JSON list of C-alpha atoms in Angstrom, two decimals:
[
{"chain": "R", "resi": 19, "resn": "UNK", "atom": "CA", "xyz": [-14.31, 27.89, 20.90]},
{"chain": "R", "resi": 20, "resn": "UNK", "atom": "CA", "xyz": [-12.09, 25.31, 22.56]},
{"chain": "R", "resi": 21, "resn": "UNK", "atom": "CA", "xyz": [-8.48, 26.24, 23.25]},
{"chain": "R", "resi": 22, "resn": "UNK", "atom": "CA", "xyz": [-6.11, 24.92, 20.59]},
{"chain": "R", "resi": 23, "resn": "UNK", "atom": "CA", "xyz": [-3.02, 24.19, 22.72]},
{"chain": "R", "resi": 24, "resn": "UNK", "atom": "CA", "xyz": [0.36, 23.54, 21.03]},
{"chain": "R", "resi": 25, "resn": "UNK", "atom": "CA", "xyz": [0.37, 23.33, 17.20]},
{"chain": "R", "resi": 26, "resn": "UNK", "atom": "CA", "xyz": [0.09, 19.89, 15.71]},
{"chain": "R", "resi": 27, "resn": "UNK", "atom": "CA", "xyz": [3.62, 18.41, 15.14]},
{"chain": "R", "resi": 28, "resn": "UNK", "atom": "CA", "xyz": [4.94, 17.53, 11.66]},
{"chain": "R", "resi": 29, "resn": "UNK", "atom": "CA", "xyz": [5.08, 13.92, 12.79]},
{"chain": "R", "resi": 30, "resn": "UNK", "atom": "CA", "xyz": [1.47, 13.89, 13.78]},
{"chain": "R", "resi": 31, "resn": "UNK", "atom": "CA", "xyz": [0.45, 15.50, 10.51]},
{"chain": "R", "resi": 32, "resn": "UNK", "atom": "CA", "xyz": [2.44, 12.93, 8.52]},
{"chain": "R", "resi": 33, "resn": "UNK", "atom": "CA", "xyz": [0.73, 10.16, 10.53]},
{"chain": "R", "resi": 34, "resn": "UNK", "atom": "CA", "xyz": [-2.63, 11.71, 9.88]},
{"chain": "R", "resi": 35, "resn": "UNK", "atom": "CA", "xyz": [-2.07, 11.87, 6.16]},
{"chain": "R", "resi": 36, "resn": "UNK", "atom": "CA", "xyz": [-1.15, 8.17, 6.16]},
{"chain": "R", "resi": 37, "resn": "UNK", "atom": "CA", "xyz": [-4.16, 7.17, 8.27]},
{"chain": "R", "resi": 38, "resn": "UNK", "atom": "CA", "xyz": [-6.43, 9.27, 6.09]},
{"chain": "R", "resi": 39, "resn": "UNK", "atom": "CA", "xyz": [-5.15, 7.61, 2.93]},
{"chain": "R", "resi": 40, "resn": "UNK", "atom": "CA", "xyz": [-5.66, 4.13, 4.37]},
{"chain": "R", "resi": 41, "resn": "UNK", "atom": "CA", "xyz": [-9.19, 4.90, 5.58]},
{"chain": "R", "resi": 42, "resn": "UNK", "atom": "CA", "xyz": [-10.20, 6.56, 2.32]},
{"chain": "R", "resi": 43, "resn": "UNK", "atom": "CA", "xyz": [-9.36, 3.29, 0.51]},
{"chain": "R", "resi": 44, "resn": "UNK", "atom": "CA", "xyz": [-12.00, 1.46, 2.52]},
{"chain": "R", "resi": 45, "resn": "UNK", "atom": "CA", "xyz": [-15.77, 1.41, 2.14]},
{"chain": "R", "resi": 46, "resn": "UNK", "atom": "CA", "xyz": [-17.52, 4.16, 4.01]},
{"chain": "R", "resi": 47, "resn": "UNK", "atom": "CA", "xyz": [-19.47, 2.97, 6.99]},
{"chain": "R", "resi": 48, "resn": "UNK", "atom": "CA", "xyz": [-18.81, 0.15, 9.46]},
{"chain": "R", "resi": 49, "resn": "UNK", "atom": "CA", "xyz": [-15.66, -1.11, 7.75]},
{"chain": "R", "resi": 50, "resn": "UNK", "atom": "CA", "xyz": [-14.00, 2.32, 7.78]},
{"chain": "R", "resi": 51, "resn": "UNK", "atom": "CA", "xyz": [-15.16, 2.96, 11.36]},
{"chain": "R", "resi": 52, "resn": "UNK", "atom": "CA", "xyz": [-13.67, -0.25, 12.69]},
{"chain": "R", "resi": 53, "resn": "UNK", "atom": "CA", "xyz": [-10.45, 0.43, 10.88]},
{"chain": "R", "resi": 54, "resn": "UNK", "atom": "CA", "xyz": [-10.28, 3.86, 12.44]},
{"chain": "R", "resi": 55, "resn": "UNK", "atom": "CA", "xyz": [-10.79, 2.31, 15.89]},
{"chain": "R", "resi": 56, "resn": "UNK", "atom": "CA", "xyz": [-7.90, -0.15, 15.26]},
{"chain": "R", "resi": 57, "resn": "UNK", "atom": "CA", "xyz": [-5.68, 2.76, 14.23]},
{"chain": "R", "resi": 58, "resn": "UNK", "atom": "CA", "xyz": [-6.39, 4.60, 17.53]},
{"chain": "R", "resi": 59, "resn": "UNK", "atom": "CA", "xyz": [-6.09, 1.51, 19.72]},
{"chain": "R", "resi": 60, "resn": "UNK", "atom": "CA", "xyz": [-2.68, 0.60, 18.27]},
{"chain": "R", "resi": 61, "resn": "UNK", "atom": "CA", "xyz": [-1.08, 3.92, 19.15]},
{"chain": "R", "resi": 62, "resn": "UNK", "atom": "CA", "xyz": [0.28, 5.28, 22.38]},
{"chain": "R", "resi": 63, "resn": "UNK", "atom": "CA", "xyz": [-2.49, 7.38, 23.92]},
{"chain": "R", "resi": 64, "resn": "UNK", "atom": "CA", "xyz": [-0.55, 10.64, 23.55]},
{"chain": "R", "resi": 65, "resn": "UNK", "atom": "CA", "xyz": [0.20, 10.01, 19.92]},
{"chain": "R", "resi": 66, "resn": "UNK", "atom": "CA", "xyz": [-3.45, 8.93, 19.32]},
{"chain": "R", "resi": 67, "resn": "UNK", "atom": "CA", "xyz": [-4.58, 12.25, 20.77]},
{"chain": "R", "resi": 68, "resn": "UNK", "atom": "CA", "xyz": [-2.20, 14.12, 18.46]},
{"chain": "R", "resi": 69, "resn": "UNK", "atom": "CA", "xyz": [-3.48, 12.08, 15.58]},
{"chain": "R", "resi": 70, "resn": "UNK", "atom": "CA", "xyz": [-7.07, 13.19, 16.25]},
{"chain": "R", "resi": 71, "resn": "UNK", "atom": "CA", "xyz": [-5.96, 16.78, 16.46]},
{"chain": "R", "resi": 72, "resn": "UNK", "atom": "CA", "xyz": [-4.09, 16.46, 13.16]},
{"chain": "R", "resi": 73, "resn": "UNK", "atom": "CA", "xyz": [-7.12, 14.87, 11.52]},
{"chain": "R", "resi": 74, "resn": "UNK", "atom": "CA", "xyz": [-9.25, 17.80, 12.67]},
{"chain": "R", "resi": 75, "resn": "UNK", "atom": "CA", "xyz": [-6.70, 20.01, 10.87]},
{"chain": "R", "resi": 76, "resn": "UNK", "atom": "CA", "xyz": [-7.09, 17.92, 7.65]},
{"chain": "R", "resi": 77, "resn": "UNK", "atom": "CA", "xyz": [-10.92, 18.21, 8.02]},
{"chain": "R", "resi": 78, "resn": "UNK", "atom": "CA", "xyz": [-10.63, 22.00, 8.30]},
{"chain": "R", "resi": 79, "resn": "UNK", "atom": "CA", "xyz": [-8.51, 22.09, 5.17]},
{"chain": "R", "resi": 80, "resn": "UNK", "atom": "CA", "xyz": [-11.06, 20.07, 3.22]},
{"chain": "R", "resi": 81, "resn": "UNK", "atom": "CA", "xyz": [-10.33, 16.39, 3.87]},
{"chain": "R", "resi": 82, "resn": "UNK", "atom": "CA", "xyz": [-12.92, 15.20, 6.37]},
{"chain": "R", "resi": 83, "resn": "UNK", "atom": "CA", "xyz": [-13.38, 11.49, 5.61]},
{"chain": "R", "resi": 84, "resn": "UNK", "atom": "CA", "xyz": [-10.80, 10.15, 8.08]},
{"chain": "R", "resi": 85, "resn": "UNK", "atom": "CA", "xyz": [-11.87, 12.31, 11.06]},
{"chain": "R", "resi": 86, "resn": "UNK", "atom": "CA", "xyz": [-15.53, 11.48, 10.38]},
{"chain": "R", "resi": 87, "resn": "UNK", "atom": "CA", "xyz": [-14.63, 7.79, 10.75]},
{"chain": "R", "resi": 88, "resn": "UNK", "atom": "CA", "xyz": [-12.67, 8.52, 13.90]},
{"chain": "R", "resi": 89, "resn": "UNK", "atom": "CA", "xyz": [-15.62, 10.37, 15.30]},
{"chain": "R", "resi": 90, "resn": "UNK", "atom": "CA", "xyz": [-17.91, 7.38, 14.69]},
{"chain": "R", "resi": 91, "resn": "UNK", "atom": "CA", "xyz": [-15.33, 5.12, 16.30]},
{"chain": "R", "resi": 92, "resn": "UNK", "atom": "CA", "xyz": [-15.13, 7.31, 19.46]},
{"chain": "R", "resi": 93, "resn": "UNK", "atom": "CA", "xyz": [-18.89, 7.73, 19.69]},
{"chain": "R", "resi": 94, "resn": "UNK", "atom": "CA", "xyz": [-19.39, 4.04, 20.19]},
{"chain": "R", "resi": 95, "resn": "UNK", "atom": "CA", "xyz": [-17.61, 1.31, 22.06]},
{"chain": "R", "resi": 96, "resn": "UNK", "atom": "CA", "xyz": [-15.09, 0.58, 19.32]},
{"chain": "R", "resi": 97, "resn": "UNK", "atom": "CA", "xyz": [-12.08, 2.05, 21.16]},
{"chain": "R", "resi": 98, "resn": "UNK", "atom": "CA", "xyz": [-11.45, 0.54, 24.61]},
{"chain": "R", "resi": 99, "resn": "UNK", "atom": "CA", "xyz": [-12.38, 2.77, 27.56]},
{"chain": "R", "resi": 100, "resn": "UNK", "atom": "CA", "xyz": [-8.84, 2.65, 28.93]},
{"chain": "R", "resi": 101, "resn": "UNK", "atom": "CA", "xyz": [-7.50, 4.04, 25.71]},
{"chain": "R", "resi": 102, "resn": "UNK", "atom": "CA", "xyz": [-10.12, 6.78, 25.54]},
{"chain": "R", "resi": 103, "resn": "UNK", "atom": "CA", "xyz": [-9.36, 7.82, 29.12]},
{"chain": "R", "resi": 104, "resn": "UNK", "atom": "CA", "xyz": [-5.66, 7.93, 28.51]},
{"chain": "R", "resi": 105, "resn": "UNK", "atom": "CA", "xyz": [-6.20, 9.92, 25.31]},
{"chain": "R", "resi": 106, "resn": "UNK", "atom": "CA", "xyz": [-8.27, 12.38, 27.23]},
{"chain": "R", "resi": 107, "resn": "UNK", "atom": "CA", "xyz": [-5.55, 12.84, 29.86]},
{"chain": "R", "resi": 108, "resn": "UNK", "atom": "CA", "xyz": [-2.92, 13.30, 27.18]},
{"chain": "R", "resi": 109, "resn": "UNK", "atom": "CA", "xyz": [-5.07, 15.82, 25.28]},
{"chain": "R", "resi": 110, "resn": "UNK", "atom": "CA", "xyz": [-5.97, 17.73, 28.40]},
{"chain": "R", "resi": 111, "resn": "UNK", "atom": "CA", "xyz": [-2.34, 17.98, 29.34]},
{"chain": "R", "resi": 112, "resn": "UNK", "atom": "CA", "xyz": [-1.54, 19.52, 25.97]},
{"chain": "R", "resi": 113, "resn": "UNK", "atom": "CA", "xyz": [-4.48, 21.90, 26.09]},
{"chain": "R", "resi": 114, "resn": "UNK", "atom": "CA", "xyz": [-6.10, 20.23, 23.04]},
{"chain": "R", "resi": 115, "resn": "UNK", "atom": "CA", "xyz": [-9.62, 21.43, 23.63]},
{"chain": "R", "resi": 116, "resn": "UNK", "atom": "CA", "xyz": [-11.00, 20.06, 20.28]},
{"chain": "R", "resi": 117, "resn": "UNK", "atom": "CA", "xyz": [-9.86, 16.51, 21.25]},
{"chain": "R", "resi": 118, "resn": "UNK", "atom": "CA", "xyz": [-11.10, 16.56, 24.85]},
{"chain": "R", "resi": 119, "resn": "UNK", "atom": "CA", "xyz": [-14.46, 17.90, 23.75]},
{"chain": "R", "resi": 120, "resn": "UNK", "atom": "CA", "xyz": [-14.77, 14.97, 21.33]},
{"chain": "R", "resi": 121, "resn": "UNK", "atom": "CA", "xyz": [-13.81, 12.42, 23.95]},
{"chain": "R", "resi": 122, "resn": "UNK", "atom": "CA", "xyz": [-16.11, 13.87, 26.62]},
{"chain": "R", "resi": 123, "resn": "UNK", "atom": "CA", "xyz": [-19.25, 14.80, 24.67]},
{"chain": "R", "resi": 124, "resn": "UNK", "atom": "CA", "xyz": [-21.87, 12.27, 23.64]},
{"chain": "R", "resi": 125, "resn": "UNK", "atom": "CA", "xyz": [-22.73, 12.38, 19.95]},
{"chain": "R", "resi": 126, "resn": "UNK", "atom": "CA", "xyz": [-24.92, 15.47, 19.61]},
{"chain": "R", "resi": 127, "resn": "UNK", "atom": "CA", "xyz": [-26.15, 14.64, 16.12]},
{"chain": "R", "resi": 128, "resn": "UNK", "atom": "CA", "xyz": [-29.59, 13.13, 16.26]},
{"chain": "R", "resi": 129, "resn": "UNK", "atom": "CA", "xyz": [-30.86, 9.82, 15.04]},
{"chain": "R", "resi": 130, "resn": "UNK", "atom": "CA", "xyz": [-33.83, 10.01, 12.72]},
{"chain": "R", "resi": 131, "resn": "UNK", "atom": "CA", "xyz": [-36.87, 8.04, 13.63]},
{"chain": "R", "resi": 132, "resn": "UNK", "atom": "CA", "xyz": [-39.89, 7.41, 11.36]},
{"chain": "R", "resi": 133, "resn": "UNK", "atom": "CA", "xyz": [-42.87, 9.66, 12.37]},
{"chain": "R", "resi": 134, "resn": "UNK", "atom": "CA", "xyz": [-45.64, 7.98, 14.17]},
{"chain": "R", "resi": 135, "resn": "UNK", "atom": "CA", "xyz": [-48.44, 10.23, 12.91]},
{"chain": "R", "resi": 136, "resn": "UNK", "atom": "CA", "xyz": [-50.64, 9.23, 10.04]},
{"chain": "R", "resi": 137, "resn": "UNK", "atom": "CA", "xyz": [-49.22, 9.64, 6.48]},
{"chain": "R", "resi": 138, "resn": "UNK", "atom": "CA", "xyz": [-50.40, 12.44, 4.29]},
{"chain": "R", "resi": 139, "resn": "UNK", "atom": "CA", "xyz": [-53.78, 11.21, 2.97]},
{"chain": "R", "resi": 140, "resn": "UNK", "atom": "CA", "xyz": [-53.38, 13.01, -0.37]},
{"chain": "R", "resi": 141, "resn": "UNK", "atom": "CA", "xyz": [-50.03, 11.41, -1.07]},
{"chain": "R", "resi": 142, "resn": "UNK", "atom": "CA", "xyz": [-50.77, 7.93, 0.36]},
{"chain": "R", "resi": 143, "resn": "UNK", "atom": "CA", "xyz": [-52.70, 6.98, -2.77]},
{"chain": "R", "resi": 144, "resn": "UNK", "atom": "CA", "xyz": [-49.85, 7.88, -5.11]},
{"chain": "R", "resi": 145, "resn": "UNK", "atom": "CA", "xyz": [-47.19, 5.44, -6.35]},
{"chain": "R", "resi": 146, "resn": "UNK", "atom": "CA", "xyz": [-43.48, 6.28, -6.00]},
{"chain": "R", "resi": 147, "resn": "UNK", "atom": "CA", "xyz": [-43.27, 6.90, -9.76]},
{"chain": "R", "resi": 148, "resn": "UNK", "atom": "CA", "xyz": [-46.19, 9.33, -9.65]},
{"chain": "R", "resi": 149, "resn": "UNK", "atom": "CA", "xyz": [-44.67, 11.20, -6.66]},
{"chain": "R", "resi": 150, "resn": "UNK", "atom": "CA", "xyz": [-41.37, 11.51, -8.53]},
{"chain": "R", "resi": 151, "resn": "UNK", "atom": "CA", "xyz": [-43.10, 12.91, -11.57]},
{"chain": "R", "resi": 152, "resn": "UNK", "atom": "CA", "xyz": [-45.03, 15.45, -9.57]},
{"chain": "R", "resi": 153, "resn": "UNK", "atom": "CA", "xyz": [-41.93, 16.51, -7.64]},
{"chain": "R", "resi": 154, "resn": "UNK", "atom": "CA", "xyz": [-40.03, 17.18, -10.88]},
{"chain": "R", "resi": 155, "resn": "UNK", "atom": "CA", "xyz": [-42.71, 19.05, -12.76]},
{"chain": "R", "resi": 156, "resn": "UNK", "atom": "CA", "xyz": [-45.51, 20.33, -10.60]},
{"chain": "R", "resi": 157, "resn": "UNK", "atom": "CA", "xyz": [-46.13, 24.04, -9.92]},
{"chain": "R", "resi": 158, "resn": "UNK", "atom": "CA", "xyz": [-48.27, 23.85, -6.76]},
{"chain": "R", "resi": 159, "resn": "UNK", "atom": "CA", "xyz": [-46.09, 25.02, -3.83]},
{"chain": "R", "resi": 160, "resn": "UNK", "atom": "CA", "xyz": [-48.37, 23.25, -1.30]},
{"chain": "R", "resi": 161, "resn": "UNK", "atom": "CA", "xyz": [-47.98, 19.89, -3.04]},
{"chain": "R", "resi": 162, "resn": "UNK", "atom": "CA", "xyz": [-44.19, 20.40, -3.30]},
{"chain": "R", "resi": 163, "resn": "UNK", "atom": "CA", "xyz": [-44.11, 21.19, 0.42]},
{"chain": "R", "resi": 164, "resn": "UNK", "atom": "CA", "xyz": [-46.03, 17.99, 1.17]},
{"chain": "R", "resi": 165, "resn": "UNK", "atom": "CA", "xyz": [-43.66, 15.94, -0.90]},
{"chain": "R", "resi": 166, "resn": "UNK", "atom": "CA", "xyz": [-40.72, 17.55, 0.82]},
{"chain": "R", "resi": 167, "resn": "UNK", "atom": "CA", "xyz": [-42.23, 16.89, 4.23]},
{"chain": "R", "resi": 168, "resn": "UNK", "atom": "CA", "xyz": [-42.35, 13.15, 3.48]},
{"chain": "R", "resi": 169, "resn": "UNK", "atom": "CA", "xyz": [-38.65, 13.33, 2.87]},
{"chain": "R", "resi": 170, "resn": "UNK", "atom": "CA", "xyz": [-38.40, 10.21, 0.67]},
{"chain": "R", "resi": 171, "resn": "UNK", "atom": "CA", "xyz": [-34.91, 10.54, -0.86]},
{"chain": "R", "resi": 172, "resn": "UNK", "atom": "CA", "xyz": [-35.83, 9.35, -4.44]},
{"chain": "R", "resi": 173, "resn": "UNK", "atom": "CA", "xyz": [-38.69, 11.91, -4.48]},
{"chain": "R", "resi": 174, "resn": "UNK", "atom": "CA", "xyz": [-36.51, 14.66, -3.00]},
{"chain": "R", "resi": 175, "resn": "UNK", "atom": "CA", "xyz": [-33.90, 14.14, -5.74]},
{"chain": "R", "resi": 176, "resn": "UNK", "atom": "CA", "xyz": [-36.56, 14.83, -8.32]},
{"chain": "R", "resi": 177, "resn": "UNK", "atom": "CA", "xyz": [-37.93, 17.75, -6.36]},
{"chain": "R", "resi": 178, "resn": "UNK", "atom": "CA", "xyz": [-34.53, 19.37, -6.38]},
{"chain": "R", "resi": 179, "resn": "UNK", "atom": "CA", "xyz": [-34.59, 19.19, -10.12]},
{"chain": "R", "resi": 180, "resn": "UNK", "atom": "CA", "xyz": [-37.82, 21.23, -10.37]},
{"chain": "R", "resi": 181, "resn": "UNK", "atom": "CA", "xyz": [-36.95, 24.52, -12.02]},
{"chain": "R", "resi": 182, "resn": "UNK", "atom": "CA", "xyz": [-39.61, 26.29, -9.96]},
{"chain": "R", "resi": 183, "resn": "UNK", "atom": "CA", "xyz": [-37.95, 25.36, -6.68]},
{"chain": "R", "resi": 184, "resn": "UNK", "atom": "CA", "xyz": [-36.76, 28.49, -4.85]},
{"chain": "R", "resi": 185, "resn": "UNK", "atom": "CA", "xyz": [-33.72, 28.95, -2.67]},
{"chain": "R", "resi": 186, "resn": "UNK", "atom": "CA", "xyz": [-35.96, 29.77, 0.34]},
{"chain": "R", "resi": 187, "resn": "UNK", "atom": "CA", "xyz": [-37.66, 26.32, -0.15]},
{"chain": "R", "resi": 188, "resn": "UNK", "atom": "CA", "xyz": [-34.32, 24.60, -0.33]},
{"chain": "R", "resi": 189, "resn": "UNK", "atom": "CA", "xyz": [-33.11, 26.35, 2.84]},
{"chain": "R", "resi": 190, "resn": "UNK", "atom": "CA", "xyz": [-36.30, 25.22, 4.65]},
{"chain": "R", "resi": 191, "resn": "UNK", "atom": "CA", "xyz": [-35.67, 21.62, 3.55]},
{"chain": "R", "resi": 192, "resn": "UNK", "atom": "CA", "xyz": [-32.03, 21.80, 4.62]},
{"chain": "R", "resi": 193, "resn": "UNK", "atom": "CA", "xyz": [-33.06, 23.05, 8.08]},
{"chain": "R", "resi": 194, "resn": "UNK", "atom": "CA", "xyz": [-35.94, 20.56, 8.56]},
{"chain": "R", "resi": 195, "resn": "UNK", "atom": "CA", "xyz": [-35.88, 18.68, 11.90]},
{"chain": "R", "resi": 196, "resn": "UNK", "atom": "CA", "xyz": [-36.34, 15.82, 12.21]},
{"chain": "R", "resi": 197, "resn": "UNK", "atom": "CA", "xyz": [-35.15, 14.71, 8.73]},
{"chain": "R", "resi": 198, "resn": "UNK", "atom": "CA", "xyz": [-33.69, 11.65, 7.18]},
{"chain": "R", "resi": 199, "resn": "UNK", "atom": "CA", "xyz": [-29.91, 11.99, 6.80]},
{"chain": "R", "resi": 200, "resn": "UNK", "atom": "CA", "xyz": [-30.32, 10.49, 3.36]},
{"chain": "R", "resi": 201, "resn": "UNK", "atom": "CA", "xyz": [-32.63, 13.39, 2.43]},
{"chain": "R", "resi": 202, "resn": "UNK", "atom": "CA", "xyz": [-30.16, 15.96, 3.53]},
{"chain": "R", "resi": 203, "resn": "UNK", "atom": "CA", "xyz": [-27.39, 14.18, 1.59]},
{"chain": "R", "resi": 204, "resn": "UNK", "atom": "CA", "xyz": [-29.58, 14.68, -1.52]},
{"chain": "R", "resi": 205, "resn": "UNK", "atom": "CA", "xyz": [-29.25, 18.38, -1.05]},
{"chain": "R", "resi": 206, "resn": "UNK", "atom": "CA", "xyz": [-25.47, 18.13, -0.50]},
{"chain": "R", "resi": 207, "resn": "UNK", "atom": "CA", "xyz": [-25.04, 16.07, -3.63]},
{"chain": "R", "resi": 208, "resn": "UNK", "atom": "CA", "xyz": [-26.96, 18.57, -5.77]},
{"chain": "R", "resi": 209, "resn": "UNK", "atom": "CA", "xyz": [-24.43, 21.13, -6.93]},
{"chain": "R", "resi": 210, "resn": "UNK", "atom": "CA", "xyz": [-27.15, 23.62, -7.74]},
{"chain": "R", "resi": 211, "resn": "UNK", "atom": "CA", "xyz": [-28.15, 23.94, -4.12]},
{"chain": "R", "resi": 212, "resn": "UNK", "atom": "CA", "xyz": [-24.96, 22.92, -2.29]},
{"chain": "R", "resi": 213, "resn": "UNK", "atom": "CA", "xyz": [-23.17, 26.00, -3.54]},
{"chain": "R", "resi": 214, "resn": "UNK", "atom": "CA", "xyz": [-25.81, 28.38, -2.17]},
{"chain": "R", "resi": 215, "resn": "UNK", "atom": "CA", "xyz": [-24.30, 29.73, 1.11]},
{"chain": "R", "resi": 216, "resn": "UNK", "atom": "CA", "xyz": [-27.71, 29.78, 2.94]},
{"chain": "R", "resi": 217, "resn": "UNK", "atom": "CA", "xyz": [-28.41, 26.15, 1.98]},
{"chain": "R", "resi": 218, "resn": "UNK", "atom": "CA", "xyz": [-24.92, 25.02, 2.94]},
{"chain": "R", "resi": 219, "resn": "UNK", "atom": "CA", "xyz": [-25.14, 26.76, 6.31]},
{"chain": "R", "resi": 220, "resn": "UNK", "atom": "CA", "xyz": [-28.58, 25.25, 7.07]},
{"chain": "R", "resi": 221, "resn": "UNK", "atom": "CA", "xyz": [-27.21, 21.78, 6.23]},
{"chain": "R", "resi": 222, "resn": "UNK", "atom": "CA", "xyz": [-24.12, 22.15, 8.38]},
{"chain": "R", "resi": 223, "resn": "UNK", "atom": "CA", "xyz": [-26.17, 23.30, 11.35]},
{"chain": "R", "resi": 224, "resn": "UNK", "atom": "CA", "xyz": [-28.68, 20.43, 11.00]},
{"chain": "R", "resi": 225, "resn": "UNK", "atom": "CA", "xyz": [-27.99, 17.82, 13.71]},
{"chain": "R", "resi": 226, "resn": "UNK", "atom": "CA", "xyz": [-29.65, 15.17, 11.48]},
{"chain": "R", "resi": 227, "resn": "UNK", "atom": "CA", "xyz": [-26.98, 15.63, 8.78]},
{"chain": "R", "resi": 228, "resn": "UNK", "atom": "CA", "xyz": [-24.23, 13.06, 8.52]},
{"chain": "R", "resi": 229, "resn": "UNK", "atom": "CA", "xyz": [-21.08, 14.41, 10.25]},
{"chain": "R", "resi": 230, "resn": "UNK", "atom": "CA", "xyz": [-18.99, 13.89, 7.13]},
{"chain": "R", "resi": 231, "resn": "UNK", "atom": "CA", "xyz": [-21.53, 15.99, 5.07]},
{"chain": "R", "resi": 232, "resn": "UNK", "atom": "CA", "xyz": [-21.26, 18.91, 7.56]},
{"chain": "R", "resi": 233, "resn": "UNK", "atom": "CA", "xyz": [-17.47, 18.68, 7.60]},
{"chain": "R", "resi": 234, "resn": "UNK", "atom": "CA", "xyz": [-17.32, 18.79, 3.82]},
{"chain": "R", "resi": 235, "resn": "UNK", "atom": "CA", "xyz": [-19.30, 22.00, 3.77]},
{"chain": "R", "resi": 236, "resn": "UNK", "atom": "CA", "xyz": [-17.10, 23.93, 6.23]},
{"chain": "R", "resi": 237, "resn": "UNK", "atom": "CA", "xyz": [-14.44, 25.26, 3.77]},
{"chain": "R", "resi": 238, "resn": "UNK", "atom": "CA", "xyz": [-17.20, 26.93, 1.72]},
{"chain": "R", "resi": 239, "resn": "UNK", "atom": "CA", "xyz": [-18.74, 28.83, 4.64]},
{"chain": "R", "resi": 240, "resn": "UNK", "atom": "CA", "xyz": [-18.06, 32.44, 5.58]},
{"chain": "R", "resi": 241, "resn": "UNK", "atom": "CA", "xyz": [-16.47, 33.29, 8.88]},
{"chain": "R", "resi": 242, "resn": "UNK", "atom": "CA", "xyz": [-19.85, 34.23, 10.47]},
{"chain": "R", "resi": 243, "resn": "UNK", "atom": "CA", "xyz": [-21.28, 30.80, 9.84]},
{"chain": "R", "resi": 244, "resn": "UNK", "atom": "CA", "xyz": [-18.09, 29.10, 11.00]},
{"chain": "R", "resi": 245, "resn": "UNK", "atom": "CA", "xyz": [-18.26, 31.04, 14.30]},
{"chain": "R", "resi": 246, "resn": "UNK", "atom": "CA", "xyz": [-21.85, 29.96, 14.73]},
{"chain": "R", "resi": 247, "resn": "UNK", "atom": "CA", "xyz": [-21.05, 26.31, 14.17]},
{"chain": "R", "resi": 248, "resn": "UNK", "atom": "CA", "xyz": [-18.10, 26.49, 16.57]},
{"chain": "R", "resi": 249, "resn": "UNK", "atom": "CA", "xyz": [-20.54, 27.48, 19.31]},
{"chain": "R", "resi": 250, "resn": "UNK", "atom": "CA", "xyz": [-23.48, 25.23, 18.20]},
{"chain": "R", "resi": 251, "resn": "UNK", "atom": "CA", "xyz": [-23.99, 22.51, 20.87]},
{"chain": "R", "resi": 252, "resn": "UNK", "atom": "CA", "xyz": [-26.47, 20.68, 18.64]},
{"chain": "R", "resi": 253, "resn": "UNK", "atom": "CA", "xyz": [-23.88, 19.57, 16.06]},
{"chain": "R", "resi": 254, "resn": "UNK", "atom": "CA", "xyz": [-21.21, 16.97, 16.46]},
{"chain": "R", "resi": 255, "resn": "UNK", "atom": "CA", "xyz": [-18.05, 17.84, 18.45]},
{"chain": "R", "resi": 256, "resn": "UNK", "atom": "CA", "xyz": [-15.98, 17.20, 15.35]},
{"chain": "R", "resi": 257, "resn": "UNK", "atom": "CA", "xyz": [-17.92, 19.79, 13.42]},
{"chain": "R", "resi": 258, "resn": "UNK", "atom": "CA", "xyz": [-17.46, 22.36, 16.16]},
{"chain": "R", "resi": 259, "resn": "UNK", "atom": "CA", "xyz": [-13.73, 21.56, 16.51]},
{"chain": "R", "resi": 260, "resn": "UNK", "atom": "CA", "xyz": [-13.19, 21.71, 12.69]},
{"chain": "R", "resi": 261, "resn": "UNK", "atom": "CA", "xyz": [-15.05, 25.00, 12.43]},
{"chain": "R", "resi": 262, "resn": "UNK", "atom": "CA", "xyz": [-12.90, 26.48, 15.23]},
{"chain": "R", "resi": 263, "resn": "UNK", "atom": "CA", "xyz": [-9.72, 25.32, 13.54]},
{"chain": "R", "resi": 264, "resn": "UNK", "atom": "CA", "xyz": [-10.77, 26.65, 10.15]},
{"chain": "R", "resi": 265, "resn": "UNK", "atom": "CA", "xyz": [-11.42, 30.02, 11.78]},
{"chain": "R", "resi": 266, "resn": "UNK", "atom": "CA", "xyz": [-7.89, 29.98, 13.23]},
{"chain": "R", "resi": 267, "resn": "UNK", "atom": "CA", "xyz": [-6.35, 28.96, 9.88]},
{"chain": "R", "resi": 268, "resn": "UNK", "atom": "CA", "xyz": [-8.07, 31.87, 8.19]},
{"chain": "R", "resi": 269, "resn": "UNK", "atom": "CA", "xyz": [-6.90, 34.32, 10.81]},
{"chain": "R", "resi": 270, "resn": "UNK", "atom": "CA", "xyz": [-3.31, 33.06, 10.39]},
{"chain": "R", "resi": 271, "resn": "UNK", "atom": "CA", "xyz": [-3.56, 33.65, 6.65]},
{"chain": "R", "resi": 272, "resn": "UNK", "atom": "CA", "xyz": [-4.71, 37.27, 7.04]},
{"chain": "R", "resi": 273, "resn": "UNK", "atom": "CA", "xyz": [-2.02, 39.92, 6.89]}
]
């Protein structure tokens, strides 16, 4: 767990709430990422580092959209190198381990690539509509596993509605690597499965899951899973930092 350093100042928290509000008003994706980069580039490096720390706090408290956009901005070349270097120096001087880890580490979440092996011969003959119908109603666990392995999001959405689907199956799907991020988002968006602790933990640990999805799951996880995420080098540095901060916040609330 990275050292926390001095607590986030009230000024930085107020700034973070304002930035988070502005970013939430924008479309998720490239538009929000570029806006986050502009917010960081416009600030003094020391204040920008504090802003990132305060946004990690907001993520730990259940508001991860802004820090996810900041993470995407810092992962690429959206923020000038000089600003990133100055932010690192400022964060290191304040002992803000969660910020220096983010600035130093390459994005550990993995990009999904289409498999090069041959498609499932049994499923290749089926139309999308037929696959969706089978996913929603079929009893054969082997066929359901084949449909899940394909990972086609429209089919997976129907599969998750199948009343015969077990929690163990959903956990395996949440932990599947490699996996389309869109497929994992289907699990996150399904309330029936998202609220299952084992499914939520498997999703949060999956490096193919979108960073924002993992961040949104953190408040629902028990301390054991948070501690595991804080030490998991496969997930994004933001997820590790937010898990560490949430552990600290829970410890502060304990008598």
